[in-house]
Amino acid sequence: MVTSRYAELVTPRKFVIKEETLEPNANQLLIRITHCGLCQYDISYFKGIVGTTPMSIGHEPVGVVEMVGRNVKGFAPGDRVTGLYAYLRSFATYGLAEP
């Protein structure tokens, strides 16, 4: 279990930093996020062109596996990973992924 800090878009062009506790279940990875790309959708959300605030954005993370759920195969702590996680809160210190 870890405490993650993440950016939540509360109004167009304004983020606040929040915290949450994350613990992977048996089918998830806990990823320490080191980088996150920006796409045109993130910028459109930020500007208020699409979406309804409050919302969490960011879906192009890069990171390092910190914990592996007991049912997950093919990953180990320390592995570097990237991808479109189902977990759309990648402007954060940690995230969850289901491989």
Short mmCIF file of C-alpha atoms in Angstrom, two decimals:
data_model
loop_
_atom_site.label_atom_id
_atom_site.label_comp_id
_atom_site.label_asym_id
_atom_site.label_seq_id
_atom_site.Cartn_x
_atom_site.Cartn_y
_atom_site.Cartn_z
CA MET A 1 0.00 0.00 0.00
CA VAL A 2 1.27 3.48 -0.92
CA THR A 3 0.02 7.03 -0.79
CA SER A 4 -0.08 8.56 -4.25
CA ARG A 5 -0.30 12.23 -5.10
CA TYR A 6 -2.21 13.10 -8.27
CA ALA A 7 -3.33 16.17 -10.18
CA GLU A 8 -7.08 16.70 -10.51
CA LEU A 9 -8.43 19.24 -12.98
CA VAL A 10 -11.00 21.13 -10.88
CA THR A 11 -11.90 23.83 -13.40
CA PRO A 12 -10.54 24.55 -16.86
CA ARG A 13 -6.87 25.50 -16.55
CA LYS A 14 -6.65 24.75 -12.82
CA PHE A 15 -5.25 21.63 -11.15
CA VAL A 16 -5.15 20.80 -7.45
CA ILE A 17 -2.94 18.13 -5.91
CA LYS A 18 -4.78 15.38 -4.03
CA GLU A 19 -3.75 12.18 -2.28
CA GLU A 20 -5.12 8.65 -2.30
CA THR A 21 -4.07 5.29 -0.94
CA LEU A 22 -3.41 2.60 -3.53
CA GLU A 23 -3.01 -1.12 -3.02
CA PRO A 24 -2.97 -3.51 -5.98
CA ASN A 25 -5.40 -6.39 -5.92
CA ALA A 26 -4.38 -9.90 -7.00
CA ASN A 27 -4.70 -8.98 -10.71
CA GLN A 28 -2.96 -5.60 -10.72
CA LEU A 29 0.45 -3.98 -10.83
CA LEU A 30 1.41 -0.96 -8.77
CA ILE A 31 3.44 1.36 -11.02
CA ARG A 32 5.64 4.23 -9.82
CA ILE A 33 5.03 6.77 -12.58
CA THR A 34 8.17 8.53 -13.77
CA HIS A 35 6.83 10.31 -16.89
CA CYS A 36 3.50 11.03 -18.54
CA GLY A 37 2.92 12.21 -22.08
CA LEU A 38 0.41 14.84 -23.10
CA CYS A 39 -2.01 14.25 -25.94
CA GLN A 40 -4.47 16.52 -27.71
CA TYR A 41 -7.30 15.26 -25.49
CA ASP A 42 -5.45 16.20 -22.30
CA ILE A 43 -4.96 19.71 -23.64
CA SER A 44 -8.62 19.95 -24.72
CA TYR A 45 -9.74 18.87 -21.22
CA PHE A 46 -7.32 21.38 -19.64
CA LYS A 47 -8.71 24.22 -21.76
CA GLY A 48 -12.33 23.23 -21.05
CA ILE A 49 -13.13 22.42 -24.69
CA VAL A 50 -14.37 18.91 -23.79
CA GLY A 51 -15.27 17.10 -20.59
CA THR A 52 -16.77 18.10 -17.29
CA THR A 53 -14.67 19.00 -14.27
CA PRO A 54 -13.61 17.84 -11.80
CA MET A 55 -11.68 15.08 -13.56
CA SER A 56 -8.39 13.26 -13.56
CA ILE A 57 -6.52 13.04 -16.84
CA GLY A 58 -3.38 11.47 -18.24
CA HIS A 59 -3.28 8.08 -19.92
CA GLU A 60 0.21 7.85 -21.44
CA PRO A 61 2.36 6.89 -18.45
CA VAL A 62 5.85 5.46 -18.21
CA GLY A 63 7.04 3.94 -14.97
CA VAL A 64 8.59 1.20 -12.91
CA VAL A 65 6.73 -1.78 -11.42
CA GLU A 66 6.76 -1.51 -7.62
CA MET A 67 4.37 -4.35 -6.65
CA VAL A 68 2.89 -7.30 -8.51
CA GLY A 69 -0.46 -8.92 -7.63
CA ARG A 70 -0.22 -12.64 -6.90
CA ASN A 71 -2.13 -13.63 -10.09
CA VAL A 72 -0.05 -11.47 -12.44
CA LYS A 73 2.48 -13.30 -14.61
CA GLY A 74 5.33 -11.91 -16.70
CA PHE A 75 6.13 -8.86 -14.55
CA ALA A 76 8.47 -8.28 -11.64
CA PRO A 77 9.35 -5.34 -9.40
CA GLY A 78 11.84 -3.12 -11.19
CA ASP A 79 10.47 -3.75 -14.69
CA ARG A 80 10.06 -0.60 -16.78
CA VAL A 81 6.63 -0.33 -18.37
CA THR A 82 4.63 1.97 -20.59
CA GLY A 83 1.17 1.86 -22.03
CA LEU A 84 -2.38 3.02 -22.04
CA TYR A 85 -3.46 2.01 -18.57
CA ALA A 86 -7.16 1.71 -17.90
CA TYR A 87 -6.36 3.80 -14.83
CA LEU A 88 -6.79 7.38 -16.09
CA ARG A 89 -4.90 9.21 -13.41
CA SER A 90 -1.40 9.24 -14.77
CA PHE A 91 -0.42 12.75 -13.69
CA ALA A 92 0.46 11.06 -10.41
CA THR A 93 3.23 9.50 -8.39
CA TYR A 94 1.69 5.99 -8.59
CA GLY A 95 -0.93 4.18 -10.64
CA LEU A 96 -2.59 0.79 -10.95
CA ALA A 97 -2.60 -1.34 -14.07
CA GLU A 98 -4.23 -4.62 -15.07
CA PRO A 99 -1.96 -6.31 -17.62
#
